[in-house]
Coordinates of C-alpha atoms in Angstrom, one line a residue:
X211 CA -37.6 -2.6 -15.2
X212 CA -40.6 -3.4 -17.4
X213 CA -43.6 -5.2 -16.2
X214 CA -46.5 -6.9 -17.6
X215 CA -48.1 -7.6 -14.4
X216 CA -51.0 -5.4 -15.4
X217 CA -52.3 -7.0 -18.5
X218 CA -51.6 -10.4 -17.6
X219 CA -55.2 -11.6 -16.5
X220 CA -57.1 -10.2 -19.3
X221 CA -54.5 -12.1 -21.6
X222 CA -54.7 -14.9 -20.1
X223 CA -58.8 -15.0 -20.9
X224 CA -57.9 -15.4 -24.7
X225 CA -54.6 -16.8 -24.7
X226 CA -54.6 -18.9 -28.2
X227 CA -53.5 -16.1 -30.1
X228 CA -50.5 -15.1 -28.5
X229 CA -49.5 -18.0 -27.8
X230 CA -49.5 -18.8 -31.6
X231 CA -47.6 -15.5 -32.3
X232 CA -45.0 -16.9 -30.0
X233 CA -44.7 -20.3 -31.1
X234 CA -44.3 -18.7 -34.5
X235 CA -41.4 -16.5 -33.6
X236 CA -40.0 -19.5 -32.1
X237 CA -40.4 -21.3 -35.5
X238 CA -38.8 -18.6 -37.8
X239 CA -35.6 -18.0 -35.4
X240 CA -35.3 -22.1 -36.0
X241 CA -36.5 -22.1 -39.9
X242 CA -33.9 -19.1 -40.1
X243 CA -30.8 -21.5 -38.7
X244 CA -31.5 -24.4 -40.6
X245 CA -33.7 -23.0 -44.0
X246 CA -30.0 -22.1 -45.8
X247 CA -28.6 -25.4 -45.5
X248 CA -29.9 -27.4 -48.5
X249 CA -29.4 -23.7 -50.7
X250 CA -25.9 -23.4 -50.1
X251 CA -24.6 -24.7 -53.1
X252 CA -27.0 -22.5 -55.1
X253 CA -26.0 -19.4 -53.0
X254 CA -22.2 -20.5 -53.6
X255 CA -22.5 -21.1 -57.2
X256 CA -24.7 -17.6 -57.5
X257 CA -22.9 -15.2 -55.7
X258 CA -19.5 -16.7 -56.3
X259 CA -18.5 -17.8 -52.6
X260 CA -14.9 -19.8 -52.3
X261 CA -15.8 -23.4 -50.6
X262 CA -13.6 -22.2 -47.8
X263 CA -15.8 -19.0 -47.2
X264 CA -19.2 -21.0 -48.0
X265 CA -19.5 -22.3 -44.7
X266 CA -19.8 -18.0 -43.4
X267 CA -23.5 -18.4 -44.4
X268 CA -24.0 -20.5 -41.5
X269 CA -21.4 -19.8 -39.2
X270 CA -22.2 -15.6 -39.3
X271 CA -25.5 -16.8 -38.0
X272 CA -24.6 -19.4 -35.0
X273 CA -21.5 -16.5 -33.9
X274 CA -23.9 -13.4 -33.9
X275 CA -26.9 -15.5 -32.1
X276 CA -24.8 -17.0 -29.7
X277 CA -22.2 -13.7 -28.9
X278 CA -25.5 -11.4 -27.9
X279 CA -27.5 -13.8 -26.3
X280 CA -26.8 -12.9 -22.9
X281 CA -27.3 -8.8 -24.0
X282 CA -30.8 -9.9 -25.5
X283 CA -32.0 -11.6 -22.2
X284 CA -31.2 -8.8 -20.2
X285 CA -32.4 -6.2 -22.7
X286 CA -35.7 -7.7 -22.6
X287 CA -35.7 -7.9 -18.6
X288 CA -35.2 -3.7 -18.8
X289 CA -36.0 -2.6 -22.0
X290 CA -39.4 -4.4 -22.7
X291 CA -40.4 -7.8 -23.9
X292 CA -43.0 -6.4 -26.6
X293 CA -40.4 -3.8 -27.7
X294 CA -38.0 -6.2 -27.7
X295 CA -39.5 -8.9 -29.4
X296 CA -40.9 -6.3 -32.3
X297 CA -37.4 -4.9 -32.7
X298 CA -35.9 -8.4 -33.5
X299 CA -39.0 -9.4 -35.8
X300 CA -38.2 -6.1 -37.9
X301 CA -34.6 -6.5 -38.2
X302 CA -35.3 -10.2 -39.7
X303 CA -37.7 -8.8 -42.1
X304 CA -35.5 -5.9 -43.1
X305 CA -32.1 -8.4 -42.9
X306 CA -33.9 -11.1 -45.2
X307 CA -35.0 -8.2 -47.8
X308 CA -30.9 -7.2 -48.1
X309 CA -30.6 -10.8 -48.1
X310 CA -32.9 -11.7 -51.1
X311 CA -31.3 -8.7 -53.0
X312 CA -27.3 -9.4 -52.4
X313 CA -25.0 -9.7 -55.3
X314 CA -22.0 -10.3 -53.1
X315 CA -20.6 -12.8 -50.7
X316 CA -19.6 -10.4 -48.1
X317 CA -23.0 -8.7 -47.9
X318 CA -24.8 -12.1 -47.5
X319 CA -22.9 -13.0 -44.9
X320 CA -23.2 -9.5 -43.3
X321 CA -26.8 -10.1 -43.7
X322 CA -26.6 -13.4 -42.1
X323 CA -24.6 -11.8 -38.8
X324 CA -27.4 -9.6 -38.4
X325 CA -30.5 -12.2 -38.7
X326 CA -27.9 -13.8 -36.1
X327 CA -28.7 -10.9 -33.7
X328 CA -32.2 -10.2 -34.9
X329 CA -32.3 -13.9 -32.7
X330 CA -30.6 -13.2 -29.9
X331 CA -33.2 -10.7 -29.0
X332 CA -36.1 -12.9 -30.6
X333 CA -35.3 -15.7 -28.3
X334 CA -34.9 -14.9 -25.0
X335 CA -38.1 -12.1 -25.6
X336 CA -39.9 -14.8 -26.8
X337 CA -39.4 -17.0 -23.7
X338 CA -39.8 -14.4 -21.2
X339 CA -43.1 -13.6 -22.7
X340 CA -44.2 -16.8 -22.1
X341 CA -42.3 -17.7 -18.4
X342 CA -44.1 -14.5 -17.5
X343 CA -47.3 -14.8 -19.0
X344 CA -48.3 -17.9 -17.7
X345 CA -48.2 -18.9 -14.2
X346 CA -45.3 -21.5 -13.3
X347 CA -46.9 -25.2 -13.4
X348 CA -49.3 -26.8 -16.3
X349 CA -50.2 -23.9 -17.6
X350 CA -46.4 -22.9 -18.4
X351 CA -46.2 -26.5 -19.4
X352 CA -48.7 -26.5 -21.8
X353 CA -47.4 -23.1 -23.2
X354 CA -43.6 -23.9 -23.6
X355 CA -44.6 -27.5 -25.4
X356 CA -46.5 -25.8 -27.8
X357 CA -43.6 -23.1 -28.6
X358 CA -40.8 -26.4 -28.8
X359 CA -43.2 -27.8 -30.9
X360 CA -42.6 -25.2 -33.2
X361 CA -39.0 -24.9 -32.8
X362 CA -38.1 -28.4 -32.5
X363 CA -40.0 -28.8 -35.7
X364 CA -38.9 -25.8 -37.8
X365 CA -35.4 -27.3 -37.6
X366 CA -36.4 -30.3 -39.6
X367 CA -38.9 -28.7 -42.1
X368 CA -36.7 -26.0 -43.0
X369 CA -35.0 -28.7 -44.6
X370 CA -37.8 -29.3 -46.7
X371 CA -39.3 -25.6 -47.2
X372 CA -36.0 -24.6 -47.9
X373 CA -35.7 -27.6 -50.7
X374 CA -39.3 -26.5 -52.5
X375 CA -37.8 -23.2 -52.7
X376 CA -34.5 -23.1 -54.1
X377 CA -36.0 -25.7 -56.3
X378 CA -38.8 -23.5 -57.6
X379 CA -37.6 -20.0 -57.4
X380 CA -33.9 -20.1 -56.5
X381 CA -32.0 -19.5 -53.8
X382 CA -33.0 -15.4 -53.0
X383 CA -36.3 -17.0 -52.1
X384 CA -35.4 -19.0 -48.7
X385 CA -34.3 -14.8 -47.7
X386 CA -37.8 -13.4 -49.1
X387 CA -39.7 -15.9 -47.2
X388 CA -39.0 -14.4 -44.1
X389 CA -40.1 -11.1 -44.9
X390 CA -43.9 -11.2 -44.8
X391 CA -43.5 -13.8 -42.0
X392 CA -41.4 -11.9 -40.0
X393 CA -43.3 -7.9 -40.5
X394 CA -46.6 -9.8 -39.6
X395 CA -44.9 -10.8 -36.2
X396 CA -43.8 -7.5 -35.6
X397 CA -47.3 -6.0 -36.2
X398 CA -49.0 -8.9 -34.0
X399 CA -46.9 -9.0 -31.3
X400 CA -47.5 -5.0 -30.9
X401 CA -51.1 -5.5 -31.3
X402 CA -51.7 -8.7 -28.9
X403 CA -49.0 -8.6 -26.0
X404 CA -49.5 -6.5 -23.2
X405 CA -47.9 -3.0 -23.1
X406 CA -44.4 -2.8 -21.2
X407 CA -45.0 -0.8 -18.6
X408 CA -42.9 2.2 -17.1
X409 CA -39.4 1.6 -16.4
X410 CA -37.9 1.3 -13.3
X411 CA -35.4 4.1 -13.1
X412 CA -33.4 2.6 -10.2
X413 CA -32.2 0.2 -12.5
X414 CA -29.2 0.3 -15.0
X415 CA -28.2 -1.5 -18.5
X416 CA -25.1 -2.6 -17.4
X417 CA -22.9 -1.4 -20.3
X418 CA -19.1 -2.6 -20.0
X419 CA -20.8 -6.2 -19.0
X420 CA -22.5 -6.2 -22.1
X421 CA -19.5 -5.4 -24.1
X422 CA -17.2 -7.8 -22.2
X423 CA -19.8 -10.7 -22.0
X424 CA -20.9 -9.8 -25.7
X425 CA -17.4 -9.9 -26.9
X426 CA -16.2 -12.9 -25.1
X427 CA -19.1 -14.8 -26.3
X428 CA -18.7 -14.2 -29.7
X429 CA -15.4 -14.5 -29.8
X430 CA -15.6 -18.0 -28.3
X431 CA -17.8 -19.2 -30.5
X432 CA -16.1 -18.1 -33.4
X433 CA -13.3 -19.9 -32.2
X434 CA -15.2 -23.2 -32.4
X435 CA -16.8 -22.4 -35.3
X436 CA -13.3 -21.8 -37.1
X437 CA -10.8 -23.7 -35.4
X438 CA -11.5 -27.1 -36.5
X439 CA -11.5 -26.5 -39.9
X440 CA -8.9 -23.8 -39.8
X441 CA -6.6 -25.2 -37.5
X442 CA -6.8 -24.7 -33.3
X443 CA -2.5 -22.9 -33.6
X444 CA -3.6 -20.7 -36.7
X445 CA -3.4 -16.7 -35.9
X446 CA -6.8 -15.9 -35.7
X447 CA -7.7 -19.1 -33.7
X448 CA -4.6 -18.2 -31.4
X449 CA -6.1 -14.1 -31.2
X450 CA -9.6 -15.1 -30.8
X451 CA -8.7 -17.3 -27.8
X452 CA -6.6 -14.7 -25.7
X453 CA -9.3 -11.9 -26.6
X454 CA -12.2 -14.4 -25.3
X455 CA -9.9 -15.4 -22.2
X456 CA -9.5 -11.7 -21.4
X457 CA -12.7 -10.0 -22.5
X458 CA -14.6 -13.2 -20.1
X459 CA -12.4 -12.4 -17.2
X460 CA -12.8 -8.7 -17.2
X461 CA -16.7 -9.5 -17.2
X462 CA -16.3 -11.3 -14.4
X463 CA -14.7 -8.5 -12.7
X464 CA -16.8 -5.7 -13.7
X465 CA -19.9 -8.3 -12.6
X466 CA -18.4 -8.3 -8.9
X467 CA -18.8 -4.7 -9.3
X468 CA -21.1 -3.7 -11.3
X469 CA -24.6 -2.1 -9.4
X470 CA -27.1 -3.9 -11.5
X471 CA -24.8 -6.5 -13.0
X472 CA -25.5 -8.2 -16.7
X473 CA -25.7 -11.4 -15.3
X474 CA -27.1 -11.4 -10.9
X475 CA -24.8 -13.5 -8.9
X476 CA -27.8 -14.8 -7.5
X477 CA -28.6 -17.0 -10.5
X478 CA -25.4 -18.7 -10.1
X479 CA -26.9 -20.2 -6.8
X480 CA -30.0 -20.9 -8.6
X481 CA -29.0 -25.1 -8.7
X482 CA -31.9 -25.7 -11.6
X483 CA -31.0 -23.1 -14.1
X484 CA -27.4 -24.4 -13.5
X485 CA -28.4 -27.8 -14.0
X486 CA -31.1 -26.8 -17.0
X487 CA -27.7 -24.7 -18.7
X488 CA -25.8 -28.2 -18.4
X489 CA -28.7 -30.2 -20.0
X490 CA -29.0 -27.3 -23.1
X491 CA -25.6 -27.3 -23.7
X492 CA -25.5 -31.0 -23.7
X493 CA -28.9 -31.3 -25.9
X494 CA -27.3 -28.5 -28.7
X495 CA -24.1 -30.9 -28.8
X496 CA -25.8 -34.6 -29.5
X497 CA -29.2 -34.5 -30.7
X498 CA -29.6 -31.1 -32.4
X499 CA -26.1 -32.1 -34.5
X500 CA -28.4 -35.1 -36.0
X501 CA -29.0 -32.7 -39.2
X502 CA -25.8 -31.9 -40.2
X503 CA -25.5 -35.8 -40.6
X504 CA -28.7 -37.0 -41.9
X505 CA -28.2 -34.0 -44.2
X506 CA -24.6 -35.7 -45.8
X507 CA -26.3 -38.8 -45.6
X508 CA -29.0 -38.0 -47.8
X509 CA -27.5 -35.9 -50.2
X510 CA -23.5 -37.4 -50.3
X511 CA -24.1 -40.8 -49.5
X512 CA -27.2 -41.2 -51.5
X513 CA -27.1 -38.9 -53.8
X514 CA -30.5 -36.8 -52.8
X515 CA -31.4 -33.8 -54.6
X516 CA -32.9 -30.5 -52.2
X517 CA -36.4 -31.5 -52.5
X518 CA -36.3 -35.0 -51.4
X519 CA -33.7 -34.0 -48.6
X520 CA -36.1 -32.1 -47.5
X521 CA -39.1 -35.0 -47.6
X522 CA -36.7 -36.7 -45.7
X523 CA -36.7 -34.4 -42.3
X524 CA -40.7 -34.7 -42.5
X525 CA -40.4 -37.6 -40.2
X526 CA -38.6 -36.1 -37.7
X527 CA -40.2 -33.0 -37.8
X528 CA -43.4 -34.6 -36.8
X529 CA -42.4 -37.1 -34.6
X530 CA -39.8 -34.1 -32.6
X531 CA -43.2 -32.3 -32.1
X532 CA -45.3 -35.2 -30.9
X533 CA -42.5 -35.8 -28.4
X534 CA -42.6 -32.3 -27.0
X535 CA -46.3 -32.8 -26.2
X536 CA -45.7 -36.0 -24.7
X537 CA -42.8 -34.2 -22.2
X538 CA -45.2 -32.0 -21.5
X539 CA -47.7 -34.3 -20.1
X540 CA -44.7 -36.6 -18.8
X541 CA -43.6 -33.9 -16.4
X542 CA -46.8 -33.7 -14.8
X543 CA -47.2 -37.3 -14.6
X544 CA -43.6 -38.0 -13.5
X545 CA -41.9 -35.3 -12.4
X546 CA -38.9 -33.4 -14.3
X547 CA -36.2 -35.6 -13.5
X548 CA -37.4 -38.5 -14.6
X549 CA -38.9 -37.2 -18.0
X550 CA -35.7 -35.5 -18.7
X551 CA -34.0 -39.2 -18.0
X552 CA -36.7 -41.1 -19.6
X553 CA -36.5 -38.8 -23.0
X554 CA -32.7 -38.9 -23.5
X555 CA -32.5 -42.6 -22.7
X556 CA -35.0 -43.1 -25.6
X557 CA -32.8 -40.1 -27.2
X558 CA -29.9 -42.3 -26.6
X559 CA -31.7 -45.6 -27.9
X560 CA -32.5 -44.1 -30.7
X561 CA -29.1 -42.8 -32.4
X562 CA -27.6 -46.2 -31.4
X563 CA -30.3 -47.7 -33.9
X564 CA -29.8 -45.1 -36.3
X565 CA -26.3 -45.4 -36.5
X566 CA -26.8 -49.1 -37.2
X567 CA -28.8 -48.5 -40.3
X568 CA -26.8 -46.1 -41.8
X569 CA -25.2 -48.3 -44.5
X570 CA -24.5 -47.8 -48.6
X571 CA -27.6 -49.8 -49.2
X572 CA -30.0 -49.0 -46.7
X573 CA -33.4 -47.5 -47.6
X574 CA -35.2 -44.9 -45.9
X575 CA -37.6 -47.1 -44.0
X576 CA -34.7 -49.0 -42.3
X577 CA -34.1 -45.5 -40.4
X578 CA -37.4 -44.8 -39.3
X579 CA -36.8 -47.1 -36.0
X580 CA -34.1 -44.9 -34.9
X581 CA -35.7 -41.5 -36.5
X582 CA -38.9 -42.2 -34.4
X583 CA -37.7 -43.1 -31.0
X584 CA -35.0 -39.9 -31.1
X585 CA -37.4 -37.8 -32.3
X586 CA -39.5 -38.3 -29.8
X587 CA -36.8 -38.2 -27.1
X588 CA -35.7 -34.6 -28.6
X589 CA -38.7 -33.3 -28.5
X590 CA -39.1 -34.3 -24.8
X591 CA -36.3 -33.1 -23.8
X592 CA -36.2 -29.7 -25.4
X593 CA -40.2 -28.9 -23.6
X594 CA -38.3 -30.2 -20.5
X595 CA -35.1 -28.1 -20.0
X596 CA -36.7 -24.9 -20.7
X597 CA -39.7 -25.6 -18.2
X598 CA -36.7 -26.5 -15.6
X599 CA -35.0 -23.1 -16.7
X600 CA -37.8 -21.0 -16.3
X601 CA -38.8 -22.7 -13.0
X602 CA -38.3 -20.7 -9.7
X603 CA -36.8 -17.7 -11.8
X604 CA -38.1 -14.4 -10.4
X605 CA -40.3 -12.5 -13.7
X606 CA -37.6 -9.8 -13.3
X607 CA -34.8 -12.5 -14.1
X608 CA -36.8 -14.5 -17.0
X609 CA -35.4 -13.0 -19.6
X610 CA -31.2 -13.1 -18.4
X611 CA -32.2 -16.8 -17.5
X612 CA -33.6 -17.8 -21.1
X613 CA -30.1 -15.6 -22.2
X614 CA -28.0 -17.7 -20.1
X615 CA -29.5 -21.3 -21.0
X616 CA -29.4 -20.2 -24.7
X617 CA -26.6 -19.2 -24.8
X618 CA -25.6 -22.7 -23.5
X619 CA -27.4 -24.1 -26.1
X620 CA -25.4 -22.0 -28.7
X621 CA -22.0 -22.5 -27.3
X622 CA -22.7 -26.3 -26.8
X623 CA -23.9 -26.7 -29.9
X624 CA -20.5 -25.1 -31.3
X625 CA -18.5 -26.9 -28.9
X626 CA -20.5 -30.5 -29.6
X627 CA -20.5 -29.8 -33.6
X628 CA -16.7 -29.2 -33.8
X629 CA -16.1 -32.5 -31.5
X630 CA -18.2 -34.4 -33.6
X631 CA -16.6 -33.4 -37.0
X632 CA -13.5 -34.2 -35.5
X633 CA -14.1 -37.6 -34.6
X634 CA -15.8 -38.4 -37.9
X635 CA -12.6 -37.4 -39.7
X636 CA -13.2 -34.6 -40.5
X637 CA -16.3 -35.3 -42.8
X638 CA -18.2 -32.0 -44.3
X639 CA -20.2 -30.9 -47.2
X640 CA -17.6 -31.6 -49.8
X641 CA -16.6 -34.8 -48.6
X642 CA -16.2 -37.8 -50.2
X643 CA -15.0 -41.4 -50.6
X644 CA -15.0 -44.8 -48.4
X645 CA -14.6 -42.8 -45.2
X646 CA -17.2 -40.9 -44.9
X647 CA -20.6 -43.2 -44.3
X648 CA -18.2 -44.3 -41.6
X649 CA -17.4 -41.0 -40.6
X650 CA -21.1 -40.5 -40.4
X651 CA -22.0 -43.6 -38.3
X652 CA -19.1 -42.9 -35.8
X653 CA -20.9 -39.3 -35.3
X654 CA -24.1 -40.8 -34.6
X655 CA -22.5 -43.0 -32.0
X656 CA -20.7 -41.0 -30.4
X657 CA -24.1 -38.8 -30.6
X658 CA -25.8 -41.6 -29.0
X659 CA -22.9 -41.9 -26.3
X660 CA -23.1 -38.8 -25.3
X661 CA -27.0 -38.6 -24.8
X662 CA -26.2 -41.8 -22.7
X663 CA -23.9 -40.1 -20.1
X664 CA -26.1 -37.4 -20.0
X665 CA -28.8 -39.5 -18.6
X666 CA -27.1 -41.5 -16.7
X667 CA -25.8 -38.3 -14.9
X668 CA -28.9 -36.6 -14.5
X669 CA -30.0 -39.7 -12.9
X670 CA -26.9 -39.6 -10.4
X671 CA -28.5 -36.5 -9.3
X672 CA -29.9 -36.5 -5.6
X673 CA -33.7 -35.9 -6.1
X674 CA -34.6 -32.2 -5.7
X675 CA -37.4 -30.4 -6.2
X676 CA -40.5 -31.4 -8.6
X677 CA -39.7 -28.8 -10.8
X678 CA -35.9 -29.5 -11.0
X679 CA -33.9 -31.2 -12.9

């Protein structure tokens, strides 16, 4: 295994630079998700995508990030966190340049599967660098609000960056973007995070895991990507089920087996990663599906063009990263439990209001009650699962943990996403007609709902340890 262990104090002396190279890596893996959203009907009308086949520009993405999550966490644990977090900045920038220059559907969405894995290593390297370069407490705190902050906001203001650019210079631009953003990460995480040191030769990549859970995963999520548009009894939604069913069970197997297993059995004891995985999965499934939304709101129900979508999300944005500060500082003076219930009871609050003032009529201001006090309840919450994933996690396990609660998140998300179309009706970017504002505002409730039970069952919790869920 790599270490760091070496460097760590002298890094710690002038941490404000790192630190801002990490909270940027975190904020281009989330402006990458969320940038291609308000473009799609440019990229569809400019490369000649079927509506049907539209939706691959996102769903290549969301499949490739959350299939190889679990294979990026461990690969930084063993490979190198600087290695791997310079590899994954490179293949964005190269990806995005294809991306910019594709004249075809299928090599755009190509390009989009590979960005998708570009993240998977991105994201758990990033949060390993930081679980491991600062000590476990307010430090790590202080250090994980400050990278949500930048994640929890790129997801709204890639709305709006997005917007400015298709607007001004078409779509190929929201793929350009990323490619002096991302080559300037690669070169500044070489230069400022602390050499990987030698590897431990005792331990093994654990290759048919990898495969298995990598396959499993990916198929799985495709499967909830797909299936409710599609159809759950179609063939491919019928193959992809069996092949995840089988490919997850021989993981299991070759796990019990394996020497240095893909996943250590000893984080399935570990009760507040298991609990931290719940509250991801839970978070990715109600308040990060808020966009997709907002996002037919604005544009179907009112009639919004890119740019002022995008104005739209500023709001959130900045009230998502005032909230992540304020978890921060709510964890020390509360305790994690409590912030974690306290945030998704506002969170909860919040898209109950909001749903009530989505109507034909309503302006923008008559939202900003429910924007503001969900807002800040995301951003709580999302500083506050990954402190309680990270905490008690030995450095060699960081980055397998941040694989395992992301890849939560992902599969939640796909999982909470799918549920949520479903009980709006079905509601999607080309719909129309009297049903879907109250498509939308049953979403939202249900969103609201769901946030609801979450706290309340978090709160059913007996009290553990300060760090804990």
């Amino acid at each position: 295994m790599f270490t760091t262990e070496s460097a760590k104090d002298p890094l710690r002396k002038s941490v404000g630079l790192p630190l801002l190279v990490l909270a940027l890596g975190q904020l281009v893996i989330s402006l990458d998700y969320n940038i291609v959203y308000v473009a799609l009907p440019d990229i569809g009308a400019g490369l000649g995508f079927s509506d049907h086949d539209l939706q691959w520009v996102v769903s290549a993405y969301v499949v490739a990030t959350g299939g190889f999550l679990l294979l990026g966490g461990r690969a930084a644990d063993l490979l190198g966190r600087r290695r791997m977090f310079v590899v994954a900045a490179l293949l964005y920038a190269g990806s995005s340049l294809v991306g910019g220059l594709a004249q075809t559907p299928g090599v755009l969405v190509a390009v989009r599967a590979v960005q998708g894995i570009g993240g998977s290593l991105l994201f758990p390297a990033t949060l390993s660098l930081i679980t491991t370069l600062y000590d476990e407490g307010p430090d790590r705190n202080r250090a994980l609000a400050v990278w949500g902050a930048a994640g929890a906001g790129g997801l709204c203001f890639g709305s709006l960056l997005g917007g400015v650019l298709v607007e001004v210079y078409g779509w190929p631009a929201v793929f350009f973007v990323n490619v002096p953003v991302a080559g300037a990460l690669a070169v500044a995480g070489w230069l400022l995070f602390p050499a990987d040191g030698p590897w431990d030769r005792s331990r093994h990549f654990d290759v048919a895991g990898a495969l298995t859970a990598t396959g499993g995963i990916t198929l799985l999520v495709f499967l909830l990507v797909q299936a409710p548009a599609e159809g759950w009894d179609t063939p491919a939604a019928l193959a992809s089920a069996v092949l995840s069913v089988c490919l997850l069970t021989l993981f299991a197997v070759v796990e019990r087996r394996s020497r240095d297993p893909l996943v250590p059995a000893r984080l399935f004891a570990h009760r507040g990663l298991l609990a931290a995985m719940g509250v991801t999965a839970l978070f990715s499934a109600t308040f990060s599906s808020v966009p997709y939304f907002l996002t037919l709101y604005f544009q179907t129900v009112h009639g919004y063009r890119a740019v002022a979508t995008g104005l739209a999300f500023l709001v959130p944005a900045v009230v998502v990263a005032v909230g992540t500060q304020a978890g921060e500082r709510a964890v020390s003076a509360f305790g994690m439990r409590r912030m974690l219930v306290g945030g998704m009871t506002l969170g909860a609050v919040g898209a109950a209001a909001l749903g009530l003032a989505l109507t034909s009529d309503g302006s923008y201001p008559s939202l900003l009650p429910g924007i503001v006090l969900l807002g800040l309840g995301q951003g709580a919450a999302w500083t506050g699962m990954w402190i309680a994933a990270s905490a008690g996690v030995a450095p060699g396990d960081q980055g397998v943990a941040s694989g395992m609660a992301s890849t939560t998140l992902q599969v939640g998300g796909a999982v909470g996403l799918a549920v949520l179309v479903a009980l709006a009706g079905g509601v999607g970017q080309n719909a129309s007609g009297p049903g879907l504002l109250d498509g939308i505002r049953t979403a939202v409730f249900a969103i609201a709902g769901g946030i609801g039970c979450g706290a309340l069952a978090l709160l059913a919790l007996r009290r553990g340890t300060s760090t804990s869920p």
